[in-house]
XYZ file of C-alpha atoms in Angstrom:
783
model
C 119.637 130.192 99.720
C 117.208 132.652 101.356
C 114.900 129.800 102.374
C 117.878 127.913 103.834
C 118.986 130.940 105.898
C 115.461 131.502 107.213
C 115.173 127.818 108.109
C 118.379 128.069 110.160
C 117.016 131.172 111.926
C 113.823 129.401 113.031
C 115.435 126.011 113.772
C 114.525 125.427 117.427
C 114.731 129.161 118.140
C 111.474 130.572 119.534
C 112.415 134.226 119.107
C 113.364 133.519 115.475
C 110.071 131.715 114.929
C 108.077 134.600 116.406
C 109.938 137.198 114.340
C 109.304 135.282 111.099
C 105.625 134.863 111.923
C 105.276 138.581 112.475
C 106.934 139.168 109.084
C 104.348 136.912 107.390
C 106.787 134.153 106.388
C 104.120 131.443 106.490
C 102.000 133.225 103.901
C 105.021 133.972 101.667
C 106.285 130.373 101.656
C 102.844 128.847 101.111
C 102.214 131.267 98.262
C 105.453 130.173 96.554
C 104.541 126.497 97.014
C 101.019 127.035 95.731
C 102.199 128.831 92.616
C 104.637 125.982 91.870
C 101.747 123.532 91.543
C 99.827 125.783 89.151
C 99.689 124.254 85.634
C 100.159 127.676 84.066
C 103.443 128.416 85.836
C 106.832 127.186 84.783
C 108.366 124.371 86.808
C 109.791 125.596 90.110
C 113.343 124.556 90.949
C 113.055 121.421 93.115
C 115.724 122.683 95.497
C 113.536 125.721 96.232
C 110.491 123.525 96.851
C 112.561 121.406 99.203
C 113.765 124.344 101.280
C 110.389 126.083 101.364
C 108.975 122.912 102.930
C 111.870 122.613 105.376
C 111.628 126.288 106.327
C 107.921 125.981 107.109
C 108.418 122.720 108.981
C 111.050 124.326 111.206
C 108.941 127.449 111.630
C 106.001 125.644 113.238
C 107.867 122.707 114.790
C 106.599 122.397 118.410
C 105.119 125.903 118.164
C 101.336 125.700 118.570
C 100.610 129.265 117.500
C 102.502 128.801 114.229
C 100.812 125.433 113.663
C 97.404 127.059 114.042
C 98.375 129.778 111.563
C 99.622 127.179 109.094
C 96.341 125.280 109.292
C 94.430 128.544 108.955
C 96.299 129.297 105.714
C 95.415 125.853 104.287
C 98.891 124.337 104.549
C 97.593 120.753 104.334
C 96.008 121.476 100.943
C 99.166 123.163 99.640
C 101.442 120.282 100.655
C 99.251 117.475 99.276
C 100.422 117.712 95.611
C 104.066 117.888 96.712
C 103.828 114.290 97.956
C 103.794 113.130 94.327
C 106.714 115.265 93.135
C 109.360 113.302 91.170
C 112.227 114.268 93.514
C 112.355 112.176 96.715
C 113.961 115.086 98.579
C 110.918 117.258 97.875
C 108.504 114.506 98.928
C 110.456 113.877 102.138
C 110.553 117.592 102.957
C 106.796 117.883 102.401
C 106.217 114.938 104.748
C 108.439 116.644 107.328
C 106.444 119.880 107.096
C 103.130 118.037 107.425
C 104.424 115.952 110.324
C 105.529 118.988 112.321
C 102.028 120.437 111.917
C 100.811 117.702 114.267
C 100.590 118.988 117.835
C 101.811 116.153 120.054
C 100.716 117.928 123.216
C 103.959 119.437 124.438
C 102.632 122.997 124.417
C 99.168 122.060 125.664
C 97.751 124.453 123.087
C 99.563 127.372 124.682
C 98.571 130.677 123.178
C 95.471 129.235 121.534
C 92.033 129.070 123.082
C 90.683 125.699 124.140
C 87.737 125.964 121.846
C 89.919 126.824 118.929
C 92.323 123.962 119.785
C 89.533 121.376 119.528
C 87.440 122.877 116.789
C 86.264 120.963 113.772
C 88.666 122.681 111.408
C 91.689 121.454 113.312
C 90.130 118.002 113.569
C 89.627 117.852 109.802
C 93.167 119.137 109.234
C 94.586 116.375 111.420
C 92.616 113.761 109.500
C 93.955 115.229 106.244
C 97.540 115.125 107.518
C 97.269 111.505 108.638
C 95.746 110.441 105.320
C 98.584 112.195 103.503
C 101.109 110.275 105.622
C 99.400 106.981 104.824
C 99.445 107.731 101.088
C 103.270 107.725 101.051
C 103.934 105.095 103.732
C 105.038 102.696 100.957
C 107.006 105.253 98.941
C 109.937 103.864 96.973
C 112.436 106.159 98.708
C 113.731 105.257 102.194
C 114.268 108.980 102.761
C 110.519 109.567 102.420
C 109.547 106.536 104.510
C 111.882 107.697 107.291
C 110.006 110.993 107.463
C 106.676 109.150 107.456
C 107.870 107.105 110.448
C 108.919 110.252 112.322
C 105.551 111.892 111.556
C 103.585 108.810 112.640
C 105.578 108.808 115.874
C 104.309 112.325 116.636
C 100.775 111.241 115.812
C 101.100 108.089 117.940
C 102.345 110.128 120.885
C 99.293 112.392 120.782
C 96.783 109.567 120.182
C 98.470 106.944 122.311
C 95.425 105.503 124.076
C 93.225 105.292 120.999
C 95.896 103.598 118.891
C 96.739 101.253 121.752
C 93.144 100.069 122.024
C 93.015 99.385 118.280
C 96.295 97.484 118.451
C 95.066 95.437 121.398
C 91.907 94.505 119.502
C 93.952 93.165 116.603
C 96.488 91.294 118.685
C 94.439 89.941 121.562
C 93.761 86.507 119.989
C 97.462 85.731 119.408
C 99.528 87.586 121.971
C 102.577 85.388 121.354
C 102.681 85.690 117.581
C 102.608 89.412 116.888
C 104.603 91.248 114.263
C 104.545 88.403 111.812
C 107.604 88.531 109.566
C 109.544 91.045 111.681
C 113.088 89.660 112.102
C 114.813 89.384 115.432
C 116.600 92.544 116.443
C 119.542 90.375 117.432
C 120.019 89.315 113.831
C 119.818 92.676 112.105
C 122.982 93.465 110.172
C 122.530 94.678 106.638
C 118.873 94.455 105.813
C 115.390 93.574 106.888
C 112.792 91.636 104.962
C 109.079 92.044 104.700
C 106.687 93.464 102.184
C 104.609 96.556 102.836
C 101.055 96.121 101.692
C 99.492 99.391 102.653
C 96.179 98.759 100.926
C 95.854 95.168 102.059
C 93.438 94.216 104.826
C 95.322 93.564 108.036
C 94.479 90.116 109.436
C 94.258 89.663 113.158
C 97.374 88.408 114.820
C 99.467 88.769 111.691
C 101.368 91.867 112.682
C 103.821 90.686 115.277
C 105.893 87.455 115.331
C 107.639 85.205 117.773
C 110.924 86.125 116.097
C 111.419 88.767 118.763
C 110.601 86.615 121.754
C 107.816 87.519 124.203
C 105.801 90.518 123.126
C 103.203 92.399 125.100
C 100.702 95.101 124.418
C 101.321 97.616 127.194
C 98.789 99.345 129.380
C 98.798 102.490 131.408
C 99.796 100.660 134.585
C 102.472 98.396 133.111
C 105.561 97.940 135.181
C 109.112 97.903 133.947
C 109.942 94.541 132.411
C 113.490 93.361 132.410
C 115.134 91.236 129.764
C 117.021 88.021 130.407
C 120.190 89.888 131.148
C 118.415 91.816 133.890
C 118.747 95.197 132.264
C 115.682 97.374 132.306
C 114.236 98.727 129.141
C 115.157 102.255 128.360
C 112.969 104.779 126.579
C 113.820 106.006 123.124
C 117.281 107.502 122.973
C 117.312 111.060 124.146
C 119.503 112.229 121.332
C 117.125 110.904 118.692
C 117.720 107.721 116.769
C 120.241 108.834 114.237
C 123.352 109.623 116.251
C 124.299 112.087 113.601
C 124.008 109.904 110.494
C 120.790 109.760 108.497
C 119.558 106.173 108.509
C 123.040 104.986 109.470
C 123.995 101.581 110.836
C 124.862 102.863 114.286
C 121.357 104.189 114.749
C 120.307 103.405 118.278
C 120.634 99.624 118.201
C 121.145 99.511 121.935
C 117.844 101.175 122.711
C 116.101 98.237 121.055
C 117.932 95.602 123.073
C 115.488 95.916 125.938
C 111.735 96.236 126.018
C 110.008 99.103 124.283
C 106.888 99.558 126.320
C 103.652 101.388 126.790
C 104.124 104.619 124.916
C 106.274 106.243 127.585
C 103.688 105.486 130.280
C 106.416 104.075 132.520
C 107.581 107.120 134.389
C 107.250 109.344 131.329
C 104.402 111.473 130.045
C 101.537 109.936 128.100
C 99.439 112.423 126.149
C 96.109 110.834 125.432
C 93.883 113.861 125.490
C 93.608 114.444 121.751
C 90.184 114.279 120.171
C 89.772 110.728 118.840
C 89.627 110.114 115.109
C 87.719 107.437 113.259
C 88.599 103.857 114.264
C 89.127 102.901 110.619
C 91.782 105.606 110.327
C 93.446 104.404 113.515
C 93.483 100.872 112.071
C 95.168 102.121 108.910
C 97.757 103.923 111.034
C 98.542 100.787 113.037
C 98.825 98.857 109.791
C 101.220 101.461 108.356
C 103.344 101.329 111.513
C 103.606 97.560 111.243
C 104.452 97.858 107.546
C 107.308 100.208 108.431
C 108.481 97.776 111.121
C 108.820 95.127 108.372
C 110.560 97.474 105.939
C 113.356 95.967 103.802
C 115.614 98.866 104.796
C 117.024 98.080 108.261
C 116.978 101.697 109.346
C 113.341 102.200 108.418
C 112.428 98.946 110.169
C 114.211 100.222 113.264
C 112.169 103.439 113.096
C 108.969 101.446 112.605
C 109.616 99.357 115.701
C 110.249 102.499 117.713
C 106.901 103.889 116.559
C 105.200 100.655 117.613
C 106.785 101.022 121.038
C 104.941 104.315 121.496
C 101.581 102.529 121.282
C 102.687 99.850 123.711
C 104.162 97.064 121.610
C 106.917 95.674 123.826
C 109.754 93.677 122.319
C 111.932 91.350 124.345
C 115.071 90.341 122.487
C 116.381 86.929 123.437
C 120.007 87.922 123.031
C 121.714 91.296 122.809
C 122.392 92.824 119.440
C 125.918 92.430 118.146
C 126.961 94.975 115.616
C 128.866 93.571 112.663
C 130.564 96.851 111.953
C 129.517 96.591 108.321
C 128.346 99.988 107.163
C 125.603 99.914 104.587
C 125.181 103.612 104.097
C 121.801 104.282 102.558
C 121.849 106.359 99.439
C 119.384 107.364 96.811
C 119.197 108.503 93.256
C 119.072 112.182 92.451
C 118.002 113.693 89.171
C 118.833 117.294 89.834
C 121.808 117.831 92.102
C 124.738 115.900 93.471
C 125.091 116.349 97.197
C 128.702 115.239 96.954
C 129.742 117.843 94.456
C 126.896 120.246 93.897
C 126.789 119.454 90.208
C 124.401 117.875 87.772
C 124.861 114.101 87.427
C 126.308 112.639 84.278
C 123.843 111.011 81.962
C 124.155 107.234 81.852
C 123.402 105.809 78.467
C 121.762 102.493 77.850
C 124.080 99.690 76.660
C 124.004 99.573 72.846
C 121.686 97.152 71.135
C 123.105 97.122 67.623
C 125.881 98.975 65.748
C 123.699 100.241 62.856
C 121.162 101.785 65.229
C 123.206 104.096 67.424
C 120.135 106.205 68.093
C 119.097 103.449 70.463
C 121.881 104.619 72.792
C 119.350 106.821 74.519
C 120.051 107.691 78.106
C 118.432 107.692 81.481
C 119.448 109.699 84.458
C 122.098 107.876 86.367
C 121.022 106.126 89.524
C 123.911 106.758 91.852
C 124.586 106.644 95.521
C 124.682 109.630 97.820
C 126.456 108.665 100.982
C 124.864 109.948 104.149
C 127.839 111.435 105.907
C 127.810 111.540 109.715
C 129.687 114.862 109.885
C 126.791 116.664 108.203
C 124.536 116.109 111.175
C 126.369 117.377 114.229
C 129.414 119.056 112.804
C 130.305 122.221 114.730
C 131.163 124.004 111.499
C 128.014 123.060 109.615
C 126.577 126.501 110.225
C 123.471 125.101 111.919
C 121.993 126.717 114.996
C 121.884 124.650 118.180
C 118.344 123.207 118.074
C 117.900 123.907 121.807
C 119.180 127.487 121.670
C 116.533 129.986 122.529
C 113.831 127.338 122.835
C 112.990 128.182 126.396
C 109.574 129.258 125.268
C 108.786 125.729 124.171
C 107.818 123.442 127.008
C 108.430 119.722 127.140
C 111.818 119.626 125.441
C 112.715 116.465 127.322
C 109.519 114.835 126.065
C 110.254 115.820 122.496
C 113.702 114.260 122.581
C 112.094 110.888 123.259
C 110.477 110.763 119.819
C 112.238 109.416 116.724
C 113.675 112.466 115.021
C 113.470 113.594 111.418
C 116.710 113.619 109.435
C 115.781 115.365 106.187
C 116.621 118.871 107.479
C 120.161 118.194 108.685
C 120.821 115.965 105.684
C 119.670 118.714 103.313
C 121.952 121.254 105.018
C 124.878 119.300 103.589
C 124.137 120.837 100.205
C 125.236 124.243 101.525
C 128.183 122.960 103.545
C 130.571 122.936 100.581
C 131.380 125.027 97.492
C 128.505 124.716 95.018
C 130.395 125.651 91.846
C 133.269 123.186 92.186
C 133.657 121.131 89.007
C 134.041 117.389 89.221
C 137.611 116.232 88.700
C 136.581 112.734 87.719
C 134.052 113.592 84.997
C 136.514 113.122 82.123
C 137.676 109.769 83.472
C 134.073 108.610 83.839
C 133.223 109.602 80.268
C 136.363 107.910 78.933
C 135.531 104.708 80.812
C 131.993 104.720 79.496
C 133.132 105.217 75.903
C 135.579 102.340 76.266
C 132.802 100.047 77.437
C 130.514 101.194 74.625
C 133.202 100.401 72.060
C 133.714 96.945 73.588
C 129.968 96.310 73.523
C 129.543 97.366 69.892
C 132.384 95.132 68.718
C 131.087 92.111 70.583
C 127.468 92.707 69.556
C 128.585 92.400 65.929
C 130.437 89.184 66.739
C 127.387 87.758 68.518
C 125.039 88.616 65.672
C 127.258 86.844 63.151
C 128.366 83.987 65.368
C 127.971 80.451 64.070
C 127.588 78.481 67.277
C 128.012 74.778 66.685
C 127.926 73.337 70.199
C 127.718 75.424 73.381
C 128.809 72.567 75.628
C 132.424 73.341 76.549
C 132.714 73.975 80.344
C 135.316 76.689 81.008
C 134.686 77.323 84.716
C 133.005 75.586 87.653
C 132.406 76.308 91.367
C 130.900 74.026 93.969
C 128.021 75.811 95.675
C 124.700 74.281 96.579
C 121.210 75.661 96.310
C 121.849 78.168 93.506
C 118.644 79.906 92.421
C 119.946 82.800 90.302
C 123.121 83.404 88.303
C 124.371 86.474 86.432
C 127.493 87.469 84.463
C 128.994 90.946 84.397
C 129.300 92.341 80.849
C 132.757 93.972 81.010
C 134.707 91.849 83.479
C 135.109 88.091 84.046
C 132.786 88.100 87.043
C 129.877 85.778 87.771
C 127.315 86.418 90.518
C 125.171 83.700 92.086
C 122.531 83.656 94.812
C 121.298 80.571 96.656
C 118.009 79.739 98.309
C 119.100 81.421 101.546
C 119.850 84.623 99.597
C 123.574 84.297 100.137
C 125.187 86.198 97.254
C 128.602 85.049 95.997
C 130.800 86.781 93.427
C 133.638 84.981 91.578
C 136.268 85.917 89.031
C 135.832 83.029 86.626
C 139.142 83.614 84.834
C 141.205 83.468 88.021
C 138.842 81.029 89.775
C 138.766 83.170 92.932
C 135.930 84.146 95.250
C 135.758 87.950 95.344
C 133.019 88.480 97.906
C 130.159 86.778 99.708
C 127.353 88.337 101.750
C 123.727 87.884 102.816
C 121.087 89.876 100.985
C 119.196 90.147 104.288
C 118.687 88.331 107.592
C 114.959 87.954 107.337
C 113.764 84.376 108.079
C 111.695 84.028 104.886
C 114.267 83.401 102.160
C 114.112 83.101 98.387
C 115.713 85.039 95.536
C 113.591 85.999 92.557
C 115.976 87.952 90.284
C 119.488 89.359 89.962
C 120.002 92.333 87.631
C 122.792 94.773 86.862
C 121.904 98.459 86.705
C 123.998 101.017 84.832
C 126.233 98.570 82.996
C 128.267 101.348 81.382
C 129.157 102.926 84.737
C 129.987 101.450 88.108
C 127.165 98.940 87.990
C 124.784 98.352 90.863
C 123.473 94.906 91.782
C 119.705 94.639 92.093
C 118.570 91.653 94.144
C 114.840 90.917 94.204
C 113.499 88.587 96.888
C 110.555 86.270 96.404
C 108.461 88.431 98.726
C 108.817 91.405 96.363
C 111.415 93.306 98.382
C 114.097 95.011 96.286
C 117.617 95.703 97.537
C 120.247 97.484 95.464
C 123.938 97.086 96.315
C 127.086 98.981 95.379
C 130.724 97.858 95.718
C 129.430 94.303 95.785
C 132.627 92.846 94.242
C 134.827 94.224 97.057
C 135.263 91.807 99.938
C 133.287 93.021 102.937
C 132.783 96.481 101.359
C 129.285 96.004 99.882
C 126.841 98.771 100.724
C 123.075 98.851 100.533
C 122.136 101.730 98.241
C 118.375 101.519 98.686
C 115.619 99.066 99.553
C 111.855 99.074 99.069
C 108.873 96.790 98.592
C 107.898 96.529 94.936
C 104.564 94.717 95.378
C 101.507 96.106 97.140
C 98.057 94.623 97.553
C 98.031 90.818 97.546
C 95.149 88.729 96.298
C 92.806 87.532 99.076
C 93.896 84.254 100.636
C 97.392 84.333 99.118
C 100.124 83.479 101.616
C 103.210 84.148 99.471
C 103.867 86.731 96.774
C 106.069 84.626 94.426
C 107.408 87.830 92.932
C 108.659 88.038 89.348
C 110.799 91.074 88.541
C 112.767 92.580 85.647
C 114.765 95.763 85.125
C 114.683 97.879 81.957
C 117.748 100.102 81.646
C 116.472 102.118 78.708
C 113.364 103.401 80.495
C 114.783 103.265 84.015
C 111.775 101.192 85.086
C 111.577 98.170 87.332
C 108.598 95.890 86.695
C 107.267 93.596 89.423
C 104.315 91.253 89.732
C 103.328 87.883 91.158
C 100.254 86.911 93.155
C 98.626 90.266 92.446
C 96.243 91.509 89.772
C 98.605 94.028 88.185
C 102.195 94.757 87.200
C 103.870 97.447 89.295
C 106.066 99.820 87.265
C 108.664 101.697 89.369
C 110.736 104.632 88.145
C 113.983 104.054 90.032
C 115.350 107.497 89.196
C 112.371 109.072 90.980
C 112.076 106.136 93.415
C 108.379 106.262 92.736
C 105.590 103.984 91.582
C 104.677 105.146 88.086
C 101.485 103.252 87.475
C 100.116 99.789 88.171
C 99.560 98.053 84.836
C 96.340 95.944 84.885
C 97.299 92.394 83.966
C 93.893 91.879 82.276
C 93.750 88.367 83.702
C 92.417 86.751 86.857
C 95.438 84.420 86.913
C 98.824 85.206 88.427
C 101.939 86.116 86.476
C 104.696 83.495 86.676
C 107.314 84.971 84.295
C 108.198 88.535 83.301
C 110.617 90.004 80.749
C 111.290 93.633 79.838
C 112.602 94.484 76.381
C 116.178 95.799 76.460
C 115.690 97.331 72.999
C 112.287 98.995 73.105
C 111.774 100.989 76.282
C 108.351 100.524 77.806
C 107.654 97.088 76.339
C 107.373 93.985 78.501
C 106.042 90.444 78.150
C 104.350 88.388 80.854
C 103.658 84.663 81.123
C 100.830 83.398 83.335
C 100.201 80.294 85.417
C 97.509 79.161 82.952
C 99.991 79.111 80.051
C 98.853 82.375 78.479
C 101.176 85.179 77.338
C 100.532 88.907 77.139
C 102.554 91.782 75.684
C 102.346 95.288 77.192
C 103.585 98.739 76.259
C 103.310 101.350 79.013
C 103.616 104.133 76.419
C 100.163 103.331 75.008
C 96.938 104.386 76.765
C 95.517 100.868 76.972
C 98.944 99.351 77.806
C 97.911 95.815 76.764
C 98.989 95.144 73.164
C 97.816 91.568 72.750
C 97.166 88.296 74.530
C 98.013 84.802 73.274
C 97.526 81.258 74.539
C 100.358 79.300 72.880
C 100.754 76.460 75.407
C 97.610 74.454 74.675
C 98.563 70.756 74.606
C 99.547 70.513 78.278
C 98.444 73.570 80.192
C 101.065 74.395 82.793
C 102.542 77.677 83.940
C 104.993 79.709 81.887
C 108.400 79.447 83.611
C 110.434 81.532 81.165
C 109.776 84.282 78.641
C 111.977 86.649 76.657
C 112.224 88.885 73.600
C 114.077 87.392 70.654
C 117.451 88.958 69.721
C 117.319 91.842 67.255
C 115.214 94.938 66.807
C 111.866 93.304 66.058
C 109.622 94.162 69.031
C 106.985 91.567 68.216
C 108.895 88.283 68.471
C 108.830 86.472 71.806
C 110.005 83.100 73.125
C 107.896 81.422 75.809
C 108.651 78.202 77.701
C 106.108 76.176 79.665
C 106.770 73.934 82.641
C 105.321 71.147 80.509
C 108.516 71.243 78.375
C 107.464 72.999 75.163
C 109.053 76.206 73.857
C 106.884 78.442 71.665
C 108.215 81.071 69.227
C 105.603 83.811 68.908
C 104.985 86.737 66.579
C 102.339 89.046 67.984
C 101.305 90.030 64.469
C 99.984 86.474 64.091
C 97.442 85.963 66.873
C 96.453 82.474 65.730
C 99.340 80.322 66.921
C 103.087 80.069 67.416
C 105.124 79.963 64.204
C 107.587 77.480 65.707
C 107.303 74.923 68.512
C 110.140 72.966 70.121
C 109.354 70.004 72.352
C 112.488 70.598 74.381
C 111.809 68.454 77.443
C 109.339 65.860 78.596
C 107.999 67.904 81.455
C 109.790 69.594 84.364
C 111.229 72.493 82.341
C 112.819 74.771 84.944
C 114.472 77.698 83.137
C 114.745 79.526 79.817
C 117.523 81.881 78.692
C 117.433 84.028 75.534
C 120.669 85.677 74.410
C 120.427 89.443 74.082
C 122.183 89.532 70.666
C 123.246 86.053 69.466
C 120.587 83.884 67.730
C 120.510 81.194 70.441
C 118.367 80.150 73.394
C 118.851 77.576 76.149
C 116.481 75.605 78.356
C 116.950 73.342 81.343
C 115.110 70.564 83.073
C 114.807 69.177 86.580
C 115.837 65.890 84.943
C 119.518 66.922 84.866
C 119.620 68.285 81.329
C 120.469 71.525 79.470
C 119.670 72.041 75.783
C 120.803 74.810 73.430
C 118.800 75.746 70.304
C 119.047 78.141 67.404
C 116.192 80.516 66.608
C 115.254 78.160 63.772
C 114.697 75.334 66.252
C 117.895 73.387 65.554
C 119.432 71.760 68.623
C 123.018 73.011 69.020
C 124.030 70.984 72.026
C 123.053 69.012 75.092
C 124.763 69.172 78.493
C 124.422 66.170 80.811
C 127.696 65.829 82.694
C 130.086 67.923 84.747
C 133.713 68.315 83.557
C 135.100 65.766 86.029
C 137.068 62.535 85.636
C 134.069 60.535 86.863
C 131.719 62.313 84.411
C 129.212 63.078 87.154
C 125.751 63.974 85.887
C 124.658 67.569 86.413
C 122.075 68.247 89.089
C 118.573 69.594 88.703
C 119.216 72.868 86.865
C 117.530 75.810 88.551
C 118.743 78.814 86.525
C 120.330 79.820 83.218
C 121.771 83.127 82.024
C 123.692 84.234 78.920
C 126.518 86.758 78.917
C 125.071 89.904 77.262
C 127.943 90.421 74.784
C 129.652 87.025 74.489
C 128.452 83.539 73.670
C 128.789 82.212 77.224
C 126.124 80.383 79.223
C 126.037 80.270 83.028
C 124.028 77.496 84.671
C 123.265 76.871 88.327
C 122.123 73.587 89.812
C 120.060 73.432 92.963
C 122.105 70.626 94.517
C 125.573 70.946 93.026
C 127.452 73.842 91.414
C 127.630 76.796 89.017
C 129.187 76.234 85.587
C 130.016 78.461 82.625
C 129.817 76.928 79.144
C 131.289 78.227 75.887
C 131.596 77.139 72.278
C 133.823 74.135 71.605
C 136.593 76.359 70.228
C 136.909 78.325 73.496
C 139.766 77.314 75.799
C 138.878 76.263 79.335
C 140.409 78.324 82.141
């Protein structure tokens, strides 16, 4: 609370800043932060870390004397470890504090001697700050990436000419094909595609694309260019980009409808007098800016494009942006306080795996959405000081308003804008609902384990929809979710045969869905949609028509193999550990902790071949199996130091890629089912490294999908040759599906995806050229 009050005192108020400097506030705050990172001290409350960072950031924001004192006290060294803290709010606040240490030239080093302004210490500090920004440019939290974009904007403003020359060198060969993969601003509605690859080499001409129309690298003498409608480009919105809502949908779309040109050189100031840094560092900065401009979160992509405009990347939009009015309020997980109620979040337990082993109902922190509320930003009763009050001592206020603004401070103030001790009224109802679902799951798990499936060929529901690539069934309601090749997501109630909702996962031109998963099954589940390029988008309220909201978005894959054009991402979610695993055309498996919104550790794949199939155990947290394009299979456990448990090569007769892999039902962690594109299904026990203990020649080539039931002893496979087969774990064939349930007995199409209901013996199948069907046992009545 004290740190919050001091932050309000110094927020844009020069007299408050000077008074706090005289009282030694910089030293006090840095000392607290430094002691928190000491291994001998107990863990500091994250909320205190957050507000210490925000207080310091506000103290030296646009105040050169305070910035110099912060650098003198080693602030860059103190903040560095905070960038890896588990709480995204702390990381974002640390980025904010580092970003405001950058002098963008507004004060012209007022109060500090010229020699001191350009000395080597300040130069090294600036290099350190920029490298810190680059280290978190691909952070899993949009809140952190937004602060990185705002910080890079300040850096770009001060080093405009140097960055512009680097950008021009990259883009000169292909001036009409810049910003490769950046979607048209006219098409932005709910999300943006692209995959950040911060550590990847940036090829020439690959940064900017013709999606946006004519693009130009500006120069110091560029004239105002007008778009097709005749309206001149306007500089970045004077009120900042947020219009009062952190990362909100109404964030300055109109300012992007013209041309963003030449780093404010057109009639506005252009500070290029900073001491130049190393060209390699400038190149990394340009790369990071372009990565942000391709961010899967539309608001971060908007920020990234605004940063590019500062270094002279001009965007001409062919047609004006039309807002859809669909709010996709960004939200993030929180492990330590609930901004909506000021209380600790309820623990969300993993769906049960078996009645006799209730100890497996271990929990993870609940990933839930925190709505960014517009009233927190500019509300007259928020208790925030007017940021322009008393700032007469700071010159260049009009210049400063042109930069993309940080949002973490005003967003964080929302925590103190309401009673902190108010108990949640809905906690009992939430617990009761969770217990009801647990009871349902336990009963149906027992039924699945003892089910005697004779023939799983009875179609009980069918919808005509073409191009289906992924299908998924909700565990506690009669809802089926399907996504097609254009990443259009459709949700049906299969009992009532009604379409509940339909929406696009994103408007990016490169389409392809890799995986659909449900997170937090025992609560209000979230829908995780993974694109083929490795971008992850998580949706809430997805069953409500037109009410779906994007909770978060990030790129799960970094660092492509040389010469690889597409990622071909494979993804799986593990509820018990709270980890998301992602791989593809890379040399490792990326493990993401979605509660912390942070990359845990890349797992070396121990192979020079790419991973083509991935499955995380839903029983044993930390275990996952991977199938490779050369037919090999490997089992990993991230809880062990070496991570790799064993490697097998079961598909030896016809070596083709593994298209499906899964853990067998039950509690045995060592039994895996692997299916090759050649058509054979191998049953593996990792305790026997010699060979598979059971082989099924399921199809004569062209195997397209494999599904393993979570609890019932059955599996299913499909073929491009219009065929679905169901087998027992002993290898007995339980049924074959060839025809649709129509009077003409039309043959099914090329089957592209299969998925079992987690707690019932139901099989959902999607065909690339026809429809989605749900199949049950012969005794089940069709609806």
